[in-house]
Amino acid sequence: KAEKEAAEVARLKAEKEAAARLKAEKEAAEAARLKAEKEAAEVARLKAEKEAAEVARLKAEKEAAEGTRVKAEEEADQGKSGYLVNREFIFNQSIWNERYFVLNKHSLRYYKTIKQTRATGDLLLTGDTTVQYVREANRGPCFDVNTPFAVLRLECVDDSERNLWVQAIEKVISKLKLNDATQCTRGYLWHKGSGMFASLKRKFFIVHEDSITCHEDHMKTSKVDVCVKLTKENNITVESRHDRCFYNFAIVCGGSDAMVLGANDDEERKAWMSAIKSVISVDEEVGVGR
């Protein structure tokens, strides 16, 4: 009996020890697994952050290089460049800020500083742009650059500098008047984006000699949001569209809507459609000539 009880006690003890050992091994394995997963997740996170940082760095470098290239091309092809004081309006209050201006063949572009590669503003110059001398109370010599959509008032350090700028801008305008292609149709239209629930937004459009471009506004014409080539190869047509709020029309490319636009009245819609159709017809004539 004593031997039997001792054996039973030993068996129970061994089973208890085995269960405890198995539990300890299981907990250790689970802890090791969780630690490995945590370390792997941390490694993956750091790798993803590093890759994202590298992508962002390369993108920033590419944008900076592109901005530098564009600016260098502008300055190489410029009529004039330098610092001017620009009048801006913030909450209906006029604020004068020094900006670095670059005049090229078709626009007056400005930057916060000479080192900046992305333009702060870009005023499109056309044949109907005018320049005039003006006086501004408590300011130095000023002049206005007038377009149908904006008036840019600029201050110079002296009369001599003002004369040089006015002459340079007028020279660009006179050249634009000689080129019929620069008498482009431009203005604000309602633009419908892509997607089922896309809404109409007010954008600035320019009809060029072979395309139509969409811009955020008339002071950011250097940045193109959307561009549609109005060429024969793209099988472009222009169609009126019915809408309860706007006088819409669509630029159709190969049977699909490439751009849906809205005018304020039927006369404005007809003018835009006519301008676009004239570009398409010119391209077709050129194509036949080829």
Short mmCIF file of C-alpha atoms in Angstrom, two decimals, residues 42-191:
data_model
loop_
_atom_site.label_atom_id
_atom_site.label_comp_id
_atom_site.label_asym_id
_atom_site.label_seq_id
_atom_site.Cartn_x
_atom_site.Cartn_y
_atom_site.Cartn_z
CA GLU A 42 9.12 47.49 -36.66
CA VAL A 43 11.61 46.57 -39.38
CA ALA A 44 8.84 46.78 -42.00
CA ARG A 45 7.68 50.15 -40.62
CA LEU A 46 11.19 51.57 -40.65
CA LYS A 47 11.74 50.21 -44.16
CA ALA A 48 8.43 51.72 -45.36
CA GLU A 49 9.27 55.08 -43.74
CA LYS A 50 12.73 55.02 -45.29
CA GLU A 51 11.31 54.17 -48.73
CA ALA A 52 8.61 56.85 -48.38
CA ALA A 53 11.23 59.39 -47.31
CA GLU A 54 13.40 58.40 -50.27
CA VAL A 55 10.47 58.70 -52.68
CA ALA A 56 9.58 62.10 -51.21
CA ARG A 57 13.22 63.21 -51.46
CA LEU A 58 13.52 62.09 -55.08
CA LYS A 59 10.19 63.76 -55.92
CA ALA A 60 11.29 66.99 -54.24
CA GLU A 61 14.63 66.88 -56.06
CA LYS A 62 12.86 66.20 -59.38
CA GLU A 63 10.42 69.08 -58.82
CA ALA A 64 13.23 71.38 -57.75
CA ALA A 65 15.30 70.38 -60.78
CA GLU A 66 12.30 70.90 -63.07
CA GLY A 67 11.57 74.26 -61.47
CA THR A 68 15.19 75.28 -61.84
CA ARG A 69 15.19 74.14 -65.47
CA VAL A 70 12.00 76.02 -66.31
CA LYS A 71 13.23 79.13 -64.54
CA ALA A 72 16.60 78.90 -66.29
CA GLU A 73 14.85 78.58 -69.66
CA GLU A 74 12.69 81.58 -68.82
CA GLU A 75 15.66 83.69 -67.80
CA ALA A 76 17.57 82.61 -70.91
CA ASP A 77 14.59 83.65 -73.04
CA GLN A 78 13.55 86.59 -70.91
CA GLY A 79 12.93 90.18 -71.79
CA LYS A 80 13.82 91.39 -68.29
CA SER A 81 14.04 90.19 -64.69
CA GLY A 82 14.53 91.69 -61.26
CA TYR A 83 12.89 92.66 -58.00
CA LEU A 84 9.72 94.77 -57.95
CA VAL A 85 7.24 95.55 -55.19
CA ASN A 86 3.87 93.99 -55.96
CA ARG A 87 0.55 95.26 -54.62
CA GLU A 88 -1.61 92.42 -53.32
CA PHE A 89 -4.98 92.43 -51.63
CA ILE A 90 -5.65 90.43 -48.45
CA PHE A 91 -9.12 90.80 -46.92
CA ASN A 92 -9.62 93.93 -49.07
CA GLN A 93 -6.46 95.47 -47.61
CA SER A 94 -3.62 96.40 -49.98
CA ILE A 95 -0.30 94.83 -49.01
CA TRP A 96 2.96 95.59 -50.83
CA ASN A 97 5.44 92.70 -51.08
CA GLU A 98 8.79 92.52 -52.84
CA ARG A 99 8.83 89.78 -55.51
CA TYR A 100 11.30 88.57 -58.12
CA PHE A 101 9.79 89.05 -61.61
CA VAL A 102 10.72 87.34 -64.87
CA LEU A 103 9.32 88.62 -68.18
CA ASN A 104 9.23 86.07 -71.00
CA LYS A 105 7.62 85.90 -74.44
CA HIS A 106 4.08 85.32 -73.19
CA SER A 107 3.80 86.07 -69.47
CA LEU A 108 5.03 88.05 -66.48
CA ARG A 109 5.92 85.50 -63.82
CA TYR A 110 6.97 86.23 -60.27
CA TYR A 111 8.57 84.40 -57.34
CA LYS A 112 8.89 85.18 -53.64
CA THR A 113 12.68 85.31 -54.01
CA ILE A 114 15.27 84.75 -56.73
CA LYS A 115 16.07 81.36 -55.14
CA GLN A 116 12.50 80.08 -55.37
CA THR A 117 11.92 77.65 -58.26
CA ARG A 118 8.11 77.45 -58.14
CA ALA A 119 6.33 80.60 -59.32
CA THR A 120 4.00 82.39 -56.92
CA GLY A 121 2.03 83.98 -59.77
CA ASP A 122 1.93 84.08 -63.54
CA LEU A 123 0.13 86.81 -65.51
CA LEU A 124 -0.66 85.81 -69.10
CA LEU A 125 0.24 88.57 -71.60
CA THR A 126 -1.75 88.90 -74.83
CA GLY A 127 -2.21 91.44 -77.59
CA ASP A 128 -4.87 93.30 -75.62
CA THR A 129 -2.68 93.74 -72.53
CA THR A 130 -1.78 97.36 -71.78
CA VAL A 131 0.81 99.08 -69.58
CA GLN A 132 0.42 102.53 -68.04
CA TYR A 133 2.26 104.81 -65.64
CA VAL A 134 0.38 105.46 -62.40
CA ARG A 135 0.85 107.33 -59.14
CA GLU A 136 0.32 105.70 -55.77
CA ALA A 137 0.21 107.74 -52.57
CA ASN A 138 3.26 107.27 -50.36
CA ARG A 139 4.86 104.85 -52.86
CA GLY A 140 7.68 105.15 -55.39
CA PRO A 141 7.28 105.15 -59.19
CA CYS A 142 4.53 102.65 -60.14
CA PHE A 143 2.99 101.21 -63.28
CA ASP A 144 0.00 98.95 -64.04
CA VAL A 145 -0.13 95.88 -66.25
CA ASN A 146 -3.77 95.64 -67.38
CA THR A 147 -5.43 92.49 -68.71
CA PRO A 148 -9.15 91.70 -69.06
CA PHE A 149 -8.91 89.62 -65.87
CA ALA A 150 -6.42 91.40 -63.62
CA VAL A 151 -4.49 94.58 -62.95
CA LEU A 152 -0.98 94.11 -61.63
CA ARG A 153 0.35 97.25 -59.91
CA LEU A 154 4.11 97.29 -59.46
CA GLU A 155 6.51 99.69 -57.73
CA CYS A 156 10.06 100.40 -58.94
CA VAL A 157 13.05 101.88 -57.17
CA ASP A 158 13.18 104.88 -59.51
CA ASP A 159 11.80 106.36 -62.75
CA SER A 160 14.60 104.87 -64.82
CA GLU A 161 13.86 101.35 -63.68
CA ARG A 162 10.14 101.89 -64.29
CA ASN A 163 10.82 103.06 -67.85
CA LEU A 164 12.90 99.96 -68.56
CA TRP A 165 10.17 97.62 -67.31
CA VAL A 166 7.38 99.40 -69.18
CA GLN A 167 9.39 99.39 -72.42
CA ALA A 168 10.25 95.69 -72.04
CA ILE A 169 6.64 94.65 -71.41
CA GLU A 170 5.32 96.82 -74.26
CA LYS A 171 7.87 95.21 -76.57
CA VAL A 172 6.55 91.75 -75.67
CA ILE A 173 2.94 92.91 -76.20
CA SER A 174 3.74 94.42 -79.59
CA LYS A 175 5.23 91.09 -80.73
CA LEU A 176 2.16 89.24 -79.48
CA LYS A 177 -0.10 91.52 -81.52
CA LEU A 178 1.74 90.47 -84.69
CA ASN A 179 1.04 86.80 -84.01
CA ASP A 180 -2.63 85.93 -84.50
CA ALA A 181 -2.16 82.72 -82.52
CA THR A 182 -1.65 84.76 -79.37
CA GLN A 183 -5.09 86.39 -79.68
CA CYS A 184 -6.39 83.37 -77.85
CA THR A 185 -9.81 82.84 -76.38
CA ARG A 186 -9.50 82.68 -72.60
CA GLY A 187 -11.67 83.11 -69.58
CA TYR A 188 -13.50 81.39 -66.77
CA LEU A 189 -15.76 78.37 -67.30
CA TRP A 190 -17.32 75.78 -65.07
CA HIS A 191 -15.40 72.52 -65.28
#
